[in-house]
Amino acid sequence: MRVFFYKPEIPVRDHTTFGGKIYFTDFDRKTTLSEIAEKIISDRKFDQQCMKNAEIRKEWKK
């Protein structure tokens, strides 16, 4: 007789991207949606630039 146990999966975190900085003003309820969107866009642009830099470094090592 087989006994099956539930084994929860451990979530895998992606440490290859920049999550952005959290500021106290993010929680003051005065921040508009457009300001939040600007932060998200700037963080994403930073991630894209880092990816490009990593690819360039790989090419230089060849």
XYZ file of N, CA and C in Angstrom:
186
model
N 0.837 -1.182 0.000
C 0.000 0.000 0.000
C 0.886 1.251 0.000
N 0.610 2.125 -0.941
C 1.393 3.364 -1.043
C 0.722 4.469 -0.259
N 1.555 5.262 0.375
C 1.053 6.418 1.120
C 1.638 7.659 0.461
N 0.799 8.581 0.050
C 1.243 9.805 -0.591
C 1.165 10.958 0.400
N 2.233 11.705 0.453
C 2.278 12.869 1.328
C 2.279 14.127 0.474
N 1.638 15.148 0.964
C 1.651 16.444 0.272
C 2.974 17.128 0.570
N 3.710 17.424 -0.455
C 4.991 18.108 -0.303
C 4.860 19.496 -0.924
N 4.782 20.526 -0.108
C 4.621 21.875 -0.677
C 5.872 22.291 -1.431
N 5.657 22.981 -2.527
C 6.778 23.458 -3.328
C 7.286 24.772 -2.758
N 8.586 24.899 -2.760
C 9.205 26.131 -2.290
C 9.229 27.112 -3.457
N 8.682 28.319 -3.276
C 8.686 29.273 -4.389
C 10.116 29.690 -4.753
N 10.360 29.746 -6.037
C 11.673 30.128 -6.533
C 11.668 31.629 -6.780
N 12.633 32.294 -6.193
C 12.722 33.745 -6.378
C 13.698 34.055 -7.499
N 13.361 35.044 -8.275
C 14.214 35.456 -9.372
C 15.045 36.643 -8.906
N 16.323 36.401 -8.652
C 17.194 37.465 -8.167
C 17.949 38.146 -9.300
N 17.498 37.944 -10.518
C 18.189 38.553 -11.644
C 17.584 39.898 -12.026
N 16.546 40.316 -11.359
C 15.931 41.604 -11.677
C 15.941 42.505 -10.453
N 15.852 43.773 -10.695
C 15.822 44.770 -9.645
C 14.379 44.987 -9.238
N 14.086 44.792 -7.996
C 12.709 44.922 -7.531
C 12.292 46.348 -7.263
N 13.237 47.250 -7.238
C 12.936 48.642 -6.961
C 13.112 48.952 -5.492
N 13.176 50.206 -5.200
C 13.314 50.648 -3.817
C 11.940 50.992 -3.255
N 11.749 50.707 -1.998
C 10.501 51.034 -1.327
C 10.753 52.258 -0.458
N 9.970 53.272 -0.653
C 10.102 54.501 0.108
C 8.916 54.667 1.053
N 9.112 55.423 2.104
C 8.038 55.687 3.057
C 6.863 56.373 2.362
N 7.162 57.211 1.385
C 6.100 57.942 0.685
C 5.223 57.017 -0.161
N 5.678 55.791 -0.404
C 4.858 54.838 -1.158
C 3.601 54.462 -0.386
N 3.607 54.675 0.921
C 2.495 54.265 1.761
C 1.712 55.434 2.353
N 1.957 56.631 1.867
C 1.294 57.801 2.452
C -0.081 58.083 1.859
N -0.504 57.279 0.900
C -1.813 57.397 0.240
C -1.980 58.691 -0.556
N -0.901 59.407 -0.736
C -0.957 60.613 -1.574
C -0.293 60.370 -2.920
N 0.317 59.209 -3.081
C 0.986 58.866 -4.319
C -0.059 58.508 -5.373
N 0.056 59.108 -6.533
C -0.915 58.857 -7.595
C -0.518 57.609 -8.389
N -1.455 57.094 -9.149
C -1.182 55.925 -9.974
C -0.136 56.223 -11.040
N -0.127 57.429 -11.542
C 0.864 57.772 -12.563
C 2.265 57.794 -11.971
N 2.409 58.217 -10.723
C 3.718 58.193 -10.074
C 4.191 56.758 -9.845
N 3.275 55.894 -9.469
C 3.609 54.484 -9.273
C 4.013 53.862 -10.606
N 3.276 54.200 -11.661
C 3.597 53.665 -12.986
C 4.971 54.141 -13.444
N 5.322 55.389 -13.164
C 6.640 55.904 -13.529
C 7.743 55.132 -12.817
N 7.527 54.800 -11.553
C 8.526 54.025 -10.812
C 8.693 52.637 -11.411
N 7.576 52.008 -11.762
C 7.637 50.663 -12.347
C 8.364 50.702 -13.680
N 8.066 51.697 -14.496
C 8.711 51.818 -15.804
C 10.206 52.066 -15.651
N 10.594 52.922 -14.730
C 12.015 53.202 -14.553
C 12.756 51.969 -14.027
N 12.126 51.197 -13.149
C 12.748 49.964 -12.661
C 12.905 48.953 -13.784
N 11.912 48.852 -14.652
C 11.981 47.928 -15.780
C 13.071 48.352 -16.761
N 13.199 49.656 -17.009
C 14.263 50.138 -17.886
C 15.635 49.814 -17.305
N 15.761 49.925 -15.985
C 17.013 49.576 -15.318
C 17.330 48.098 -15.525
N 16.324 47.233 -15.379
C 16.512 45.794 -15.600
C 16.957 45.512 -17.031
N 16.331 46.174 -17.994
C 16.676 45.959 -19.397
C 18.112 46.407 -19.674
N 18.510 47.523 -19.091
C 19.879 48.004 -19.286
C 20.887 47.039 -18.669
N 20.560 46.485 -17.518
C 21.444 45.504 -16.882
C 21.577 44.256 -17.734
N 20.482 43.810 -18.354
C 20.535 42.636 -19.229
C 21.423 42.904 -20.440
N 21.297 44.096 -21.011
C 22.146 44.447 -22.153
C 23.607 44.467 -21.739
N 23.899 45.028 -20.576
C 25.279 45.084 -20.094
C 25.835 43.681 -19.869
N 25.019 42.777 -19.339
C 25.458 41.403 -19.104
C 25.766 40.701 -20.426
N 24.947 40.924 -21.439
C 25.194 40.314 -22.743
C 26.479 40.853 -23.360
N 26.729 42.136 -23.205
C 27.952 42.735 -23.737
C 29.177 42.159 -23.031
N 29.083 41.978 -21.713
C 30.202 41.394 -20.968
C 30.482 39.963 -21.423
N 29.421 39.189 -21.716
C 29.606 37.824 -22.216
C 30.323 37.832 -23.557
N 29.969 38.778 -24.426
C 30.612 38.869 -25.743
C 32.075 39.258 -25.606
N 32.402 40.129 -24.675
C 33.787 40.559 -24.493
C 34.664 39.407 -24.000
N 34.072 38.515 -23.183
C 34.855 37.398 -22.638
C 35.178 36.346 -23.689
N 34.442 36.346 -24.805
C 34.692 35.353 -25.862
C 35.946 35.627 -26.590
